[in-house]
Coordinates of C-alpha atoms in Angstrom, one line a residue:
X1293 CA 38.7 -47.0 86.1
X1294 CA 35.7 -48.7 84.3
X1295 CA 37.0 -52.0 85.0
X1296 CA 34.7 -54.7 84.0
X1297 CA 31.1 -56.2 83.8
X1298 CA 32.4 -59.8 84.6
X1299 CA 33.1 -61.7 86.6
X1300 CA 30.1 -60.4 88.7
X1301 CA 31.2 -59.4 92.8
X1302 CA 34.1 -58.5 94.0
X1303 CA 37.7 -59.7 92.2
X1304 CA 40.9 -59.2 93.7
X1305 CA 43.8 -58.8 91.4
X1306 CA 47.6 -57.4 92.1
X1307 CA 47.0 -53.8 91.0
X1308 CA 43.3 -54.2 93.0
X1309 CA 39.7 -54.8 92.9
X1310 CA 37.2 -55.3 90.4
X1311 CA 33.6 -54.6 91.4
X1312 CA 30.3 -55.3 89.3
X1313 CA 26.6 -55.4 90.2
X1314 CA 23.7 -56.2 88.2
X1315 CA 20.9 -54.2 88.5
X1316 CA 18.6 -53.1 85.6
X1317 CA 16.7 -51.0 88.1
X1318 CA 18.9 -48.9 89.1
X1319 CA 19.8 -45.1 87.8
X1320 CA 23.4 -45.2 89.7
X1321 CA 25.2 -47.3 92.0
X1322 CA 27.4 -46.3 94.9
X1323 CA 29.9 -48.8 96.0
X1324 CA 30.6 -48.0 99.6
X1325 CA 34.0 -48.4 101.4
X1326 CA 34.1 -49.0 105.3
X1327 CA 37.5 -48.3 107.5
X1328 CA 38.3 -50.2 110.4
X1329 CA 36.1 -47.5 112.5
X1330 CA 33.2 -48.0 110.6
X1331 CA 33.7 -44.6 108.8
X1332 CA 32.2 -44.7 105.2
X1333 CA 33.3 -43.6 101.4
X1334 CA 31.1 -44.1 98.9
X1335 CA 32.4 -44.0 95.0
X1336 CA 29.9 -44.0 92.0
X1337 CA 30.3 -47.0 90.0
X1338 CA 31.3 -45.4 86.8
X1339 CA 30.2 -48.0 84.0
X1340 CA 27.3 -49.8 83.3
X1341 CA 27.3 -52.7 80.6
X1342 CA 23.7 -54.3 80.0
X1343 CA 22.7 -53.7 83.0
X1344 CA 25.8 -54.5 85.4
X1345 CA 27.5 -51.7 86.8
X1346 CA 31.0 -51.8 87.3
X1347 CA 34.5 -49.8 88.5
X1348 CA 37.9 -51.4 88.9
X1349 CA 39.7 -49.5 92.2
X1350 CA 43.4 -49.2 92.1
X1351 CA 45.1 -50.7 95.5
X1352 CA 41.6 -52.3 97.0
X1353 CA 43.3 -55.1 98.9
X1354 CA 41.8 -58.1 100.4
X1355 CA 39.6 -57.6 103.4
X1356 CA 38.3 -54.6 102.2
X1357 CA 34.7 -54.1 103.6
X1358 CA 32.1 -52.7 101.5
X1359 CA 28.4 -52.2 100.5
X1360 CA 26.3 -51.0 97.8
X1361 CA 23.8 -48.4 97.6
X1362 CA 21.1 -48.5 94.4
X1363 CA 19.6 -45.2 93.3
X1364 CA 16.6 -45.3 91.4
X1365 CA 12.9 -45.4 91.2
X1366 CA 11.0 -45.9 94.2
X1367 CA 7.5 -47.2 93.8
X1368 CA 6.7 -50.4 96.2
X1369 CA 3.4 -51.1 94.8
X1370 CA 4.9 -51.1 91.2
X1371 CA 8.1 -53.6 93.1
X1372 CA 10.7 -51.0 92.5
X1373 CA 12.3 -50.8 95.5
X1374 CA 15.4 -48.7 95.0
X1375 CA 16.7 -47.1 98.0
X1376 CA 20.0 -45.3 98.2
X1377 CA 19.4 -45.3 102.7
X1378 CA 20.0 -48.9 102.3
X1379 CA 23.0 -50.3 102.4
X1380 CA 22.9 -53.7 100.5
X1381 CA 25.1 -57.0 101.1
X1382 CA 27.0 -58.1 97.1
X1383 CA 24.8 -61.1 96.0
X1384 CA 28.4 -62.6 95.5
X1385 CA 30.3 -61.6 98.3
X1386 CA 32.5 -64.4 99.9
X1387 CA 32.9 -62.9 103.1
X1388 CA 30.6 -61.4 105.0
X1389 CA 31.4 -59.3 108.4
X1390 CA 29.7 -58.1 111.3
X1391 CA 26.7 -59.0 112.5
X1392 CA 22.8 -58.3 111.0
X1393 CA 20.5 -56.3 113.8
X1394 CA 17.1 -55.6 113.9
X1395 CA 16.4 -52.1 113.7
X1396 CA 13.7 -49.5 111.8
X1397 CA 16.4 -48.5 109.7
X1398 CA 16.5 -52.2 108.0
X1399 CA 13.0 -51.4 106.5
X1400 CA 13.1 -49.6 102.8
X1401 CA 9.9 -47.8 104.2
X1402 CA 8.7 -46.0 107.0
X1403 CA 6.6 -48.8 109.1
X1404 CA 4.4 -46.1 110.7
X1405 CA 3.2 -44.9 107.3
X1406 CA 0.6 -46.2 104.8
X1407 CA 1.0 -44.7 102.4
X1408 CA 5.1 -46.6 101.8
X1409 CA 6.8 -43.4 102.5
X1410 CA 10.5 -44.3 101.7
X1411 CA 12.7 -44.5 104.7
X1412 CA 15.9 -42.3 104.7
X1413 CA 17.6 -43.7 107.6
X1414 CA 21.0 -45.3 107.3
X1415 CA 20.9 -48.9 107.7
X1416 CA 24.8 -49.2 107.3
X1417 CA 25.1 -50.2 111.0
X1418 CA 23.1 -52.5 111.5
X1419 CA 23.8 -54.3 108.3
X1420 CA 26.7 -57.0 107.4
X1421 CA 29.2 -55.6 105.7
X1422 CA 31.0 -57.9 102.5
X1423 CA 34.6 -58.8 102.3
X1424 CA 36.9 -58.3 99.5
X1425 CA 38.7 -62.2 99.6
X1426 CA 41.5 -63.8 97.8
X1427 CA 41.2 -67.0 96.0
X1428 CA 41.7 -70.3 98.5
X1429 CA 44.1 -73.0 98.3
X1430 CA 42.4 -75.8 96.2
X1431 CA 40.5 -78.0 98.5
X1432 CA 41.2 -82.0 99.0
X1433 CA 40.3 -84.9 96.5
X1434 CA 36.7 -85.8 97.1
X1435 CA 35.9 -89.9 97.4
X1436 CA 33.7 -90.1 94.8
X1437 CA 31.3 -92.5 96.3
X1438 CA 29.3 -94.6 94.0
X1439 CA 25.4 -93.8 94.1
X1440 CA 25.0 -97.5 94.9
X1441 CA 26.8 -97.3 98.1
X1442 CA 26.1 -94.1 99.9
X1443 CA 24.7 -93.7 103.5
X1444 CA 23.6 -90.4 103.8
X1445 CA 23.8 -88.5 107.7
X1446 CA 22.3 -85.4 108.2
X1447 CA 23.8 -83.3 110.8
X1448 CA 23.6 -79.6 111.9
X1449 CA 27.1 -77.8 112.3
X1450 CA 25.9 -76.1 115.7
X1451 CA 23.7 -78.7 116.8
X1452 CA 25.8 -81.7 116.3
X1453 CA 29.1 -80.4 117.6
X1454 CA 27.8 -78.5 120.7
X1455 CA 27.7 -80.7 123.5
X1456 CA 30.2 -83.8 122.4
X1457 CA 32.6 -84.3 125.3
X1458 CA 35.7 -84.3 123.4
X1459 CA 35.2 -81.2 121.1
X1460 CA 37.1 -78.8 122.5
X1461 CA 34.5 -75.8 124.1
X1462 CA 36.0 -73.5 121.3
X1463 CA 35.6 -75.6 118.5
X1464 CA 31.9 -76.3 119.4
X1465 CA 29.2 -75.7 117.1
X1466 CA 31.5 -74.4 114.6
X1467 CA 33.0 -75.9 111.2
X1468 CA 36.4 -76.7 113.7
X1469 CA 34.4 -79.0 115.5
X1470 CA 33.0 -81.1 112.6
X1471 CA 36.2 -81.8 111.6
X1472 CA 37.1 -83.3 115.1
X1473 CA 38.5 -86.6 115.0
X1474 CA 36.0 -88.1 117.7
X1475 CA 33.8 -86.5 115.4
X1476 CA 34.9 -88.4 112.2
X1477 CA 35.6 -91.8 114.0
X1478 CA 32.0 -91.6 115.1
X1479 CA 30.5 -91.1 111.6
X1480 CA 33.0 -94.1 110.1
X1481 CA 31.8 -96.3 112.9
X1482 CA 28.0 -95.5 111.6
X1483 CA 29.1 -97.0 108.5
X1484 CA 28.1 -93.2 106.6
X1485 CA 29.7 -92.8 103.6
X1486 CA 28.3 -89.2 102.8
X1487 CA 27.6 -85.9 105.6
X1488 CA 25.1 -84.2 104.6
X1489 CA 25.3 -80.7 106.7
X1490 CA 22.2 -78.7 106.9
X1491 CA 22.6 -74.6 105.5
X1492 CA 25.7 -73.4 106.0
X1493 CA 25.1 -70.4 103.6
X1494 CA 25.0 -67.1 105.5
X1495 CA 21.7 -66.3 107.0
X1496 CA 19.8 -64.4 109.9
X1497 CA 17.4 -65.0 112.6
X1498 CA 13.8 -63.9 111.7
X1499 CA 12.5 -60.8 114.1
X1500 CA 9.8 -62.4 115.7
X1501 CA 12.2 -65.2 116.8
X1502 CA 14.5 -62.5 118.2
X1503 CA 12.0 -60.7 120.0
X1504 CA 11.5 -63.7 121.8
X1505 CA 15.2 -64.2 122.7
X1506 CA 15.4 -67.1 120.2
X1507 CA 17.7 -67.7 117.2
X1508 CA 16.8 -69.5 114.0
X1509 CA 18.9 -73.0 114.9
X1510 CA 18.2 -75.0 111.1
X1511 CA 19.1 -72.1 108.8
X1512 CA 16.7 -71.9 106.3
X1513 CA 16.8 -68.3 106.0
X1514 CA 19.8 -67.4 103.5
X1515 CA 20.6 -63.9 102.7
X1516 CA 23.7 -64.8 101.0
X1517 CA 24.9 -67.6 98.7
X1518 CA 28.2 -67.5 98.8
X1519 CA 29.8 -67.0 102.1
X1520 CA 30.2 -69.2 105.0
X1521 CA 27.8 -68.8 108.3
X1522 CA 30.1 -66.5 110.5
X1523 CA 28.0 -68.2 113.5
X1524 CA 30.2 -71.3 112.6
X1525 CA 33.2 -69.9 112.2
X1526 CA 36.2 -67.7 114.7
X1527 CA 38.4 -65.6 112.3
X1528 CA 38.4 -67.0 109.2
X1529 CA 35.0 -68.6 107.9
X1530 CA 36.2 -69.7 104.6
X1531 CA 39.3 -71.1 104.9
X1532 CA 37.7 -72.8 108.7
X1533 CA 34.7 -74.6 105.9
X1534 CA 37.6 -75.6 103.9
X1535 CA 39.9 -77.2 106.6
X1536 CA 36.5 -78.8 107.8
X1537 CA 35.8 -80.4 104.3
X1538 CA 39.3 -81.5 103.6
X1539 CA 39.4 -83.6 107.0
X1540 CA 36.2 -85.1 106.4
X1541 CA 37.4 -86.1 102.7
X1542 CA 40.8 -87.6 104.6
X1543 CA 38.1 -89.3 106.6
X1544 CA 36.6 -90.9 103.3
X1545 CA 33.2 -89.4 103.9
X1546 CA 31.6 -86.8 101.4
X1547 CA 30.1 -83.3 102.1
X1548 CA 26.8 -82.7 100.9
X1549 CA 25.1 -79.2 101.5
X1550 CA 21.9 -78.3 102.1
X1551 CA 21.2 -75.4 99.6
X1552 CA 18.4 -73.2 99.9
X1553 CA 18.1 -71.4 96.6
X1554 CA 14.2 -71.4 96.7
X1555 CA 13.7 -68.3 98.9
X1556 CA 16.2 -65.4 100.8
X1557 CA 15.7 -64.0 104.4
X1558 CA 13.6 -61.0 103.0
X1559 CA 10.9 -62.2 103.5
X1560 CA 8.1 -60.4 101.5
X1561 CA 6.9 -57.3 100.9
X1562 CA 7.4 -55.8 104.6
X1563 CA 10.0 -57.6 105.1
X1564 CA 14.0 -55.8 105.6
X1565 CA 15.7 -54.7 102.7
X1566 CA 19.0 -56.1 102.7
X1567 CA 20.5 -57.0 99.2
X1568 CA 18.3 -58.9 96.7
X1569 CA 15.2 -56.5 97.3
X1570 CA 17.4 -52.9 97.0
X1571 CA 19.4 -54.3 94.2
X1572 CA 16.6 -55.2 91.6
X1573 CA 13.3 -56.4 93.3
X1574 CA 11.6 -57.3 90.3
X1575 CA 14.7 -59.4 88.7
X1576 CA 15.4 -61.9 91.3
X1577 CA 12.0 -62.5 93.2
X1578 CA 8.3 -63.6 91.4
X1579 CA 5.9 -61.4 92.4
X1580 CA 2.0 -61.6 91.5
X1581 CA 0.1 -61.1 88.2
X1582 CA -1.3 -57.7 88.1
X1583 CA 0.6 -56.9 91.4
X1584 CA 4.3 -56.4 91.2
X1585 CA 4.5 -55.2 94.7
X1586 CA 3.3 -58.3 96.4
X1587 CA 5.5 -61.7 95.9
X1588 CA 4.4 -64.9 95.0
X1589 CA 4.9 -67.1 98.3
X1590 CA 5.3 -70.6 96.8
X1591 CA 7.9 -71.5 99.6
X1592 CA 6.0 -70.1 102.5
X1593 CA 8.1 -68.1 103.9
X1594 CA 7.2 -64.8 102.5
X1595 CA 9.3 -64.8 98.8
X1596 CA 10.1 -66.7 96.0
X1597 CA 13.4 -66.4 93.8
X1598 CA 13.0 -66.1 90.3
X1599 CA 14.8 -68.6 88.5
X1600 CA 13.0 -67.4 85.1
X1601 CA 15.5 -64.4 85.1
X1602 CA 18.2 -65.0 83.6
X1603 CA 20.3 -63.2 86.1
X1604 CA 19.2 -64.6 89.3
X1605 CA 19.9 -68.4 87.2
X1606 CA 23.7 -67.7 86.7
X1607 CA 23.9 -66.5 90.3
X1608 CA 23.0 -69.8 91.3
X1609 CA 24.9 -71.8 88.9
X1610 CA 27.8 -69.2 89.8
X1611 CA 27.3 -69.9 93.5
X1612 CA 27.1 -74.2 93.1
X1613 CA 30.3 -74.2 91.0
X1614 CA 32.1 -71.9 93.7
X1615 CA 31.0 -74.0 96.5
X1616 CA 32.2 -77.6 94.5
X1617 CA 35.2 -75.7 93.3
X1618 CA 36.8 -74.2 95.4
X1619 CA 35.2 -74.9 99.2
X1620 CA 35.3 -78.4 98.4
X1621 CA 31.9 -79.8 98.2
X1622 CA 30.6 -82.6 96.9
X1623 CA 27.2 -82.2 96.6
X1624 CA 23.8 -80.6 97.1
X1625 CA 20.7 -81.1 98.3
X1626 CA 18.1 -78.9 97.2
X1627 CA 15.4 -77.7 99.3
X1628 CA 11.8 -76.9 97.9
X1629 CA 13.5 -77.8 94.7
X1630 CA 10.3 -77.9 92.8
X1631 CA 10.5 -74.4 92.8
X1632 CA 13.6 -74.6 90.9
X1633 CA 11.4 -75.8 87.8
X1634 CA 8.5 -73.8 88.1
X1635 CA 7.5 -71.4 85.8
X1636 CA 4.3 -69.1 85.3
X1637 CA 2.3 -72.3 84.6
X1638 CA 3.5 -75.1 86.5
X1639 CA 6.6 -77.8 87.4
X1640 CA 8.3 -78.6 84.2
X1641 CA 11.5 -80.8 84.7
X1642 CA 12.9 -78.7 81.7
X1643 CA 12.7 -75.7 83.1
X1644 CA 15.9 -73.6 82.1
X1645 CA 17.3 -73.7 85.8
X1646 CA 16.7 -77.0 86.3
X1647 CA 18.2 -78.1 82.9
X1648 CA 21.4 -75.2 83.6
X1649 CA 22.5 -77.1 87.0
X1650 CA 22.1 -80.7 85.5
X1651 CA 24.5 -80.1 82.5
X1652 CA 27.1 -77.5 84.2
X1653 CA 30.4 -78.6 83.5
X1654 CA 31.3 -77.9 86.8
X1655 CA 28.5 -79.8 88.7
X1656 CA 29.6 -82.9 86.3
X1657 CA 30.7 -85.3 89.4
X1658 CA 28.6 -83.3 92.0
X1659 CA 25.4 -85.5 93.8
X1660 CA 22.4 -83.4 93.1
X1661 CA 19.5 -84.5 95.2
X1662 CA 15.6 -82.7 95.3
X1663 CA 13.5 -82.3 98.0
X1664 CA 10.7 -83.2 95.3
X1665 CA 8.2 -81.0 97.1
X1666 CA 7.0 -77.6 98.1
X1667 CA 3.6 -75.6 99.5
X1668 CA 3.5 -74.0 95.9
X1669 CA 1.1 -75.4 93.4
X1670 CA 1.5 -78.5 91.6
X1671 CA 4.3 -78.7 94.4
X1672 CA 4.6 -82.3 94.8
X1673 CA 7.0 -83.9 91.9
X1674 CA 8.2 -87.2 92.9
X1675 CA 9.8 -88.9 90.6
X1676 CA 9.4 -85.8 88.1
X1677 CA 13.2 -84.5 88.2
X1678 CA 15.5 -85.1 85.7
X1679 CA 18.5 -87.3 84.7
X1680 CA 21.4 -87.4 87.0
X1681 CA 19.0 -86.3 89.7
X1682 CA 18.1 -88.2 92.8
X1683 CA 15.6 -87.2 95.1
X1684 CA 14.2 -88.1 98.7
X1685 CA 11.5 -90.2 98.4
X1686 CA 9.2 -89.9 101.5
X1687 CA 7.0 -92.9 100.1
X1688 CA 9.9 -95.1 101.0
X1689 CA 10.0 -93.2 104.3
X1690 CA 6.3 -93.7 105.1
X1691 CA 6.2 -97.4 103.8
X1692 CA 9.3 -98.3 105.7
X1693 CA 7.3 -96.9 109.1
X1694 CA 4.2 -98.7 108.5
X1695 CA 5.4 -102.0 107.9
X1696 CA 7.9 -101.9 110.7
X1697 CA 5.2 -100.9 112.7
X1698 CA 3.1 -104.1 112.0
X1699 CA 0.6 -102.1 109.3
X1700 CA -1.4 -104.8 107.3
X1701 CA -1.1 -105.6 103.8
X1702 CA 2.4 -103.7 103.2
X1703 CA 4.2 -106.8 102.4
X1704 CA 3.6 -105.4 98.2
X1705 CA 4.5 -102.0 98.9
X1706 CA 7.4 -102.7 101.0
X1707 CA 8.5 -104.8 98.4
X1708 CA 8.1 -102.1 95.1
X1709 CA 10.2 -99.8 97.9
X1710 CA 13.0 -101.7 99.0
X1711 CA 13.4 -102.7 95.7
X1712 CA 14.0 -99.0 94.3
X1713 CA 11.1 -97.9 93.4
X1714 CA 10.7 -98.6 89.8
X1715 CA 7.3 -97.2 89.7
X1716 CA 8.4 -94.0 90.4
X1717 CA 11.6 -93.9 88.8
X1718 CA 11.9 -96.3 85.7
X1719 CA 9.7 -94.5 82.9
X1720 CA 12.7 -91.9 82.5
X1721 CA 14.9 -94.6 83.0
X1722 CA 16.3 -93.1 86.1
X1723 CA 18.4 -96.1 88.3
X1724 CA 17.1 -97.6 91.5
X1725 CA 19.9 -95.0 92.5
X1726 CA 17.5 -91.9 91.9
X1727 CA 15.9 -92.9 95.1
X1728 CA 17.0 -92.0 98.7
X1729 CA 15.4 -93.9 100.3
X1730 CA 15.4 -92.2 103.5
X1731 CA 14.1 -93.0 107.1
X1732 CA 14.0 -90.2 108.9
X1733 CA 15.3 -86.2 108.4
X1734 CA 15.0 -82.9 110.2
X1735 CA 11.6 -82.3 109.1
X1736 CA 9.6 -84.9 111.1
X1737 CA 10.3 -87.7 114.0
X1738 CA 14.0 -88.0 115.2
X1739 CA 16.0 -91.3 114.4
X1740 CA 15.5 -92.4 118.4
X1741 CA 11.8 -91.4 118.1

């Protein structure tokens, strides 16, 4: 059956499942079926509609692994990176399952060559595979805290839970234990009125970290941006996020999640191909001017996404409304968020994306909060985002240290500060609210420190 080009991923209905994929690069897709024994079927997607491909399969029932394969043109140094040996995770699975490994067969080219011979070795084992899933059970009311009255804690969900005497060993560093209720008596005692958990989105552990025998502990490496870290999580990762969220609203607290849309795990251009690359390398990541095969590295870490496609915008947009819809959350903060607004030419606070996430109807009584900087250029913007934004504001942070620490002459800036910073905020007409005026984060010195 053709099925249909929308909604894009994986839709479960009573007669069965509904699979589309964007990809303008692509000649053919092959959406590929995995048994409980890891044995493989692969099934041409039999319509493509403006680019997204698209098949509806009779009796595909929930919990259905599966994978993608792109065929097409092959050219790294042009950035068309089609290859059908990959197997590639659904931009918009919800569930992801099985573990990512680090293996030669990850790599869309053979390492050993220079001259980007394609590699034709399966990387379906050592690749997660994504999950057909239902629709949840609508999450709790949110509080609704005023802007006026939040107190924002950041915590990390393995971090934070691992070692706390009355978590349960198997609930540690996993959504179950945030929702603990020593956990949540802790955070009301604080006097916290919003949790603000650091990524949560599906990602992996970067080779040379592994190679050491270390794991990536913050998670600022997403490869997907709609499922749940499975590190977090026993059985079921989405339902355990939603359990988590709907005691912490019982709690009266908010959830705010740390979103990294700025970047994926893929690092650049030697990096493993895994979804985003395989899928269509030139739609969702910026590459150079006159070099379509190397990316522009405005976050640091080896890619940047491409939120002047129009594609790679609604995937965001798609993946903020499913996470405040139906997982429950109240809020984001936005890491690197500058590149969010940055086109060809610079930051411009009415950049499409930018301007897409402030007026989506379903982000209306979401918090949206900017990390107003990045390593790109132009990348510092405080102060520049727009209406309905706020965003950390480090000069509060630094002026706050100084004069605690006895600086001289601070008395006037601690003053403009604590006050709400109206130099930074008020020519918009932004609120004192449009400040966080934050003291400390993962980034620099601890809170004891």
């Amino acid at each position: 059956d053709k099925g249909s080009p929308a909604p894009l991923g994986s839709t479960l209905t009573d007669e069965g499942t509904n699979f589309a994929l964007y990809s303008d690069a692509a000649d053919r897709v092959e959406l590929c079926l995995f048994d409980a024994g890891g044995g493989e079927t692969r099934l041409d997607l039999p319509e493509q509609t403006d680019g997204t491909w698209h098949g509806f399969l009779p009796g595909c029932s929930e919990g259905q692994q599966y994978g993608y394969r792109v065929h097409g043109k092959y050219a790294p140094r042009e950035g068309r990176r089609c290859n059908p040996a990959m197997l590639l995770i659904d931009p918009y699975a919800r569930a992801l399952a099985g573990e990512f490994t680090w293996s030669p067969a990850v790599f869309d080219f053979d390492r050993d060559d220079t001259a980007w011979r394609m590699n034709e070795s399966d990387s379906a084992p050592f690749v997660p595979k994504s999950v057909v899933a239902a629709d949840l059970p609508p999450p709790t009311p949110a509080p609704m805290i005023p802007w006026s009255d939040m107190v924002i804690y950041e915590a990390n969900v393995r971090g934070y839970t691992m070692r706390h005497p009355d978590v349960p060993e198997a609930d540690r560093g996993r959504f179950r234990g945030m929702r603990n209720g020593a956990i949540l008596d802790y955070l009301k005692s604080l006097g916290i009125t919003s949790i603000e958990l650091m990524p949560v989105h599906q990602f992996i552990d970067e080779q040379f970290l592994v190679n050491k025998g270390l794991r990536n502990y913050w998670g600022y490496n997403s490869i997907n941006f709609f499922s749940p870290m499975r590190r977090y999580t026993g059985a079921d990762p989405r339902a355990e996020f939603v359990d988590m969220v709907n005691a912490i609203h019982d709690a009266g607290i908010e959830v705010i999640l740390d979103v990294v849309y700025n970047h994926t795990g893929e690092s650049d251009h030697l990096g493993p191909t895994l979804s985003f690359r395989g899928i269509d390398n030139l739609a969702y990541y910026q590459v150079e001017p006159g070099d379509p095969g190397t990316y522009i590295n405005d976050t640091g870490c080896g890619n940047t996404i491409n939120g002047d496609h129009p594609v790679v915008r609604r995937m965001i947009l798609d993946s903020l409304a499913y996470w405040a819809d139906s997982m429950g959350v109240d809020g984001f903060r936005f890491d690197l968020a500058p590149v969010l607004g940055r086109h060809g030419h610079g930051f411009s606070k009415d950049h499409p994306l930018l301007q897409a996430i402030t007026e989506a109807p379903a982000l209306a009584d979401c918090k949206l909060i900017a990390e107003p900087w990045d390593p790109g250029p132009g990348g510092y913007q405080l102060g520049e985002f727009p209406l309905r934004w706020a965003e950390w504001n480090d000069k509060y942070r630094d002026t706050v240290r100084r004069f605690w620490r006895g600086d001289a002459n601070m008395a006037g800036e601690f003053a403009r500060r604590i006050h709400g910073s109206a130099d930074l905020f008020d020519s918009d007409g932004r609120p004192p609210s449009a400040s966080v005026n934050f003291v400390t984060a993962h980034d620099g010195f601890t809170l004891t420190d």
